[in-house]
mmCIF file of C-alpha atoms in Angstrom:
data_model
loop_
_atom_site.group_PDB
_atom_site.id
_atom_site.type_symbol
_atom_site.label_atom_id
_atom_site.label_comp_id
_atom_site.label_asym_id
_atom_site.label_seq_id
_atom_site.Cartn_x
_atom_site.Cartn_y
_atom_site.Cartn_z
ATOM 1 C CA MET A 134 3.571 18.656 -32.910
ATOM 2 C CA ILE A 135 0.137 17.933 -31.397
ATOM 3 C CA ASN A 136 -1.519 14.252 -31.424
ATOM 4 C CA THR A 137 -4.971 14.465 -31.824
ATOM 5 C CA GLU A 138 -5.610 10.921 -32.785
ATOM 6 C CA ILE A 139 -5.651 9.686 -28.933
ATOM 7 C CA TYR A 140 -8.919 11.958 -28.482
ATOM 8 C CA GLY A 141 -11.322 9.263 -29.545
ATOM 9 C CA ASN A 142 -13.833 10.101 -32.846
ATOM 10 C CA GLU A 143 -14.065 13.856 -31.543
ATOM 11 C CA LYS A 144 -13.982 16.309 -34.482
ATOM 12 C CA LEU A 145 -13.193 19.751 -34.632
ATOM 13 C CA LEU A 146 -16.127 22.131 -35.155
ATOM 14 C CA GLN A 147 -15.712 24.501 -38.086
ATOM 15 C CA GLY A 148 -13.173 27.660 -37.038
ATOM 16 C CA GLU A 149 -12.092 25.475 -34.040
ATOM 17 C CA ARG A 150 -8.311 25.242 -33.741
ATOM 18 C CA VAL A 151 -5.865 23.595 -31.594
ATOM 19 C CA ILE A 152 -4.281 25.743 -29.094
ATOM 20 C CA GLY A 153 -2.397 23.417 -26.941
ATOM 21 C CA GLN A 154 -2.097 19.464 -25.327
ATOM 22 C CA VAL A 155 -1.473 19.022 -21.914
ATOM 23 C CA ARG A 156 -0.048 15.568 -21.179
ATOM 24 C CA TYR A 157 1.620 13.525 -18.298
ATOM 25 C CA HIS A 158 5.395 14.607 -17.676
ATOM 26 C CA ARG A 159 7.962 11.587 -18.465
ATOM 27 C CA ALA A 160 9.115 11.972 -14.902
ATOM 28 C CA CYS A 161 6.000 10.598 -13.292
ATOM 29 C CA LEU A 162 7.209 7.427 -14.447
ATOM 30 C CA ILE A 163 10.169 7.354 -11.889
ATOM 31 C CA ARG A 164 8.238 6.376 -8.816
ATOM 32 C CA PRO A 165 6.445 3.406 -10.825
ATOM 33 C CA ALA A 166 9.694 2.497 -12.181
ATOM 34 C CA PHE A 167 11.539 2.348 -8.996
ATOM 35 C CA PHE A 168 8.845 0.629 -7.240
ATOM 36 C CA SER A 169 8.608 -1.948 -10.134
ATOM 37 C CA PHE A 170 12.182 -2.716 -10.375
ATOM 38 C CA THR A 171 12.168 -3.081 -6.559
ATOM 39 C CA LEU A 172 9.130 -5.427 -6.834
ATOM 40 C CA PHE A 173 11.172 -7.209 -9.269
ATOM 41 C CA LEU A 174 13.921 -7.675 -7.196
ATOM 42 C CA VAL A 175 12.229 -9.334 -4.682
ATOM 43 C CA PRO A 176 11.420 -12.661 -6.138
ATOM 44 C CA LEU A 177 15.001 -12.792 -7.390
ATOM 45 C CA PHE A 178 16.590 -12.473 -4.231
ATOM 46 C CA TRP A 179 14.403 -15.212 -2.784
ATOM 47 C CA TYR A 180 15.383 -17.375 -5.084
ATOM 48 C CA TRP A 181 18.782 -16.685 -4.318
ATOM 49 C CA LEU A 182 18.329 -17.151 -0.707
ATOM 50 C CA ALA A 183 16.555 -20.529 -1.368
ATOM 51 C CA SER A 184 19.092 -21.783 -3.852
ATOM 52 C CA SER A 185 22.386 -20.593 -1.766
ATOM 53 C CA ILE A 186 21.699 -20.500 1.543
ATOM 54 C CA LEU A 187 18.972 -22.571 2.168
ATOM 55 C CA HIS A 188 20.264 -25.172 -0.225
ATOM 56 C CA LEU A 189 16.702 -25.706 -1.540
ATOM 57 C CA ASN A 190 16.024 -27.724 -4.755
ATOM 58 C CA THR A 191 15.847 -25.060 -7.275
ATOM 59 C CA HIS A 192 14.583 -27.138 -9.852
ATOM 60 C CA HIS A 193 10.944 -27.663 -7.953
ATOM 61 C CA LEU A 194 8.152 -26.809 -10.399
ATOM 62 C CA LEU A 195 6.308 -24.850 -8.031
ATOM 63 C CA LEU A 196 9.233 -22.441 -6.943
ATOM 64 C CA TRP A 197 9.579 -21.980 -10.732
ATOM 65 C CA ILE A 198 5.798 -21.421 -11.086
ATOM 66 C CA ILE A 199 5.760 -18.713 -7.779
ATOM 67 C CA LEU A 200 8.894 -17.032 -9.253
ATOM 68 C CA LEU A 201 7.451 -16.243 -12.683
ATOM 69 C CA VAL A 202 4.071 -15.022 -11.087
ATOM 70 C CA THR A 203 5.915 -12.845 -8.908
ATOM 71 C CA LEU A 204 7.789 -11.565 -11.590
ATOM 72 C CA ILE A 205 4.839 -10.586 -13.812
ATOM 73 C CA ILE A 206 3.101 -8.539 -11.023
ATOM 74 C CA PRO A 207 6.005 -5.672 -11.435
ATOM 75 C CA ILE A 208 5.626 -5.372 -15.010
ATOM 76 C CA ILE A 209 1.944 -5.202 -14.986
ATOM 77 C CA VAL A 210 2.362 -2.556 -12.448
ATOM 78 C CA PHE A 211 4.452 -0.641 -14.418
ATOM 79 C CA LEU A 212 2.478 -1.225 -17.760
ATOM 80 C CA LYS A 213 -0.777 0.309 -16.062
ATOM 81 C CA ASP A 214 1.329 3.526 -15.158
ATOM 82 C CA TYR A 215 2.897 3.588 -18.632
ATOM 83 C CA ILE A 216 -0.752 3.556 -20.471
ATOM 84 C CA GLN A 217 -1.904 6.164 -18.185
ATOM 85 C CA TYR A 218 1.028 8.398 -19.281
ATOM 86 C CA ARG A 219 0.826 7.855 -22.814
ATOM 87 C CA PHE A 220 -2.884 7.994 -23.192
ATOM 88 C CA ASN A 221 -4.419 10.403 -20.762
ATOM 89 C CA GLY A 222 -4.176 14.131 -21.471
ATOM 90 C CA LEU A 223 -6.024 17.282 -22.491
ATOM 91 C CA LEU A 224 -6.497 18.764 -25.770
ATOM 92 C CA ILE A 225 -7.248 22.592 -25.722
ATOM 93 C CA THR A 226 -8.919 24.418 -28.825
ATOM 94 C CA ASN A 227 -10.387 27.864 -28.993
ATOM 95 C CA ARG A 228 -13.752 26.574 -28.208
ATOM 96 C CA ARG A 229 -13.677 23.556 -26.388
ATOM 97 C CA ILE A 230 -11.349 21.180 -23.988
ATOM 98 C CA PHE A 231 -11.261 17.423 -24.369
ATOM 99 C CA MET A 232 -10.313 15.385 -21.555
ATOM 100 C CA TYR A 233 -9.311 11.605 -22.243
ATOM 101 C CA ASP A 234 -8.882 9.037 -19.372
ATOM 102 C CA PHE A 235 -7.592 5.491 -19.824
ATOM 103 C CA HIS A 236 -6.742 3.101 -17.109
ATOM 104 C CA LEU A 237 -5.682 0.130 -18.410
ATOM 105 C CA PHE A 238 -8.854 -2.027 -18.912
ATOM 106 C CA PHE A 239 -10.993 -1.210 -16.303
ATOM 107 C CA TYR A 240 -11.965 2.126 -17.564
ATOM 108 C CA SER A 241 -11.921 4.513 -20.393
ATOM 109 C CA GLY A 242 -13.733 8.025 -20.891
ATOM 110 C CA SER A 243 -13.458 11.427 -22.576
ATOM 111 C CA ASP A 244 -15.148 14.409 -21.291
ATOM 112 C CA VAL A 245 -15.568 17.529 -23.786
ATOM 113 C CA ILE A 246 -16.026 20.810 -21.765
ATOM 114 C CA PRO A 247 -16.969 24.135 -23.706
ATOM 115 C CA ILE A 248 -14.531 27.083 -22.910
ATOM 116 C CA SER A 249 -17.460 29.151 -22.024
ATOM 117 C CA TYR A 250 -17.880 26.775 -18.814
ATOM 118 C CA VAL A 251 -14.365 26.805 -17.509
ATOM 119 C CA HIS A 252 -14.037 29.199 -14.131
ATOM 120 C CA GLU A 253 -10.709 28.914 -13.655
ATOM 121 C CA PHE A 254 -7.300 27.026 -14.067
ATOM 122 C CA SER A 255 -4.990 26.049 -11.138
ATOM 123 C CA PHE A 256 -1.489 24.470 -11.056
ATOM 124 C CA VAL A 257 0.030 22.691 -8.148
ATOM 125 C CA GLN A 258 3.635 21.628 -8.045
ATOM 126 C CA ASN A 259 4.383 19.058 -4.999
ATOM 127 C CA GLY A 260 7.681 17.882 -4.266
ATOM 128 C CA ILE A 261 11.669 18.064 -5.172
ATOM 129 C CA PHE A 262 10.912 16.027 -8.473
ATOM 130 C CA ALA A 263 7.835 18.141 -9.514
ATOM 131 C CA THR A 264 10.094 21.205 -8.807
ATOM 132 C CA LEU A 265 13.277 19.917 -10.341
ATOM 133 C CA PHE A 266 11.372 18.655 -14.074
ATOM 134 C CA ASN A 267 8.780 21.507 -14.048
ATOM 135 C CA TYR A 268 5.811 19.223 -13.545
ATOM 136 C CA GLY A 269 2.537 19.041 -11.393
ATOM 137 C CA LYS A 270 -1.176 18.954 -11.279
ATOM 138 C CA LEU A 271 -3.635 20.932 -13.260
ATOM 139 C CA LYS A 272 -6.891 21.248 -12.477
ATOM 140 C CA VAL A 273 -9.873 22.539 -14.935
ATOM 141 C CA ILE A 274 -12.489 24.028 -12.503
ATOM 142 C CA THR A 275 -15.766 24.593 -14.454
ATOM 143 C CA SER A 276 -19.110 26.484 -13.521
ATOM 144 C CA PHE A 277 -20.339 23.114 -12.848
ATOM 145 C CA HIS A 278 -17.690 22.593 -9.880
ATOM 146 C CA LYS A 279 -16.545 19.531 -11.330
ATOM 147 C CA GLU A 280 -12.672 19.285 -10.845
ATOM 148 C CA ARG A 281 -10.476 17.494 -13.484
#
């Protein structure tokens, strides 16, 4: 089932039908999840080190504030990548291509390209995970030489 709700207020023209949808692959979340999990473990390690080995007072308010702030950072990093996975994509119709970009709170935009402007598509797979899970980068090259 193709979800056309995420592509803003763009309405399909009369006689226009949806051909396909291109989205981020779930495997794109493996690297950010690993990075966020690693960042999440670092403050816990330092807390364990301070309390067990260095015998510092772990009831100190400043230590708890630092711990909580450093635990929030990996959550924000993963949330940013999850939002990009969930909301970015292409909607391809028989007349146009809708491209939607959403980057947390900093940028949100959409482009509409008529099919007659599309010069070529190219697809590149880099790395072991991309080959195993069959995902990669799709480039849409228009007659205006704008790559997306």
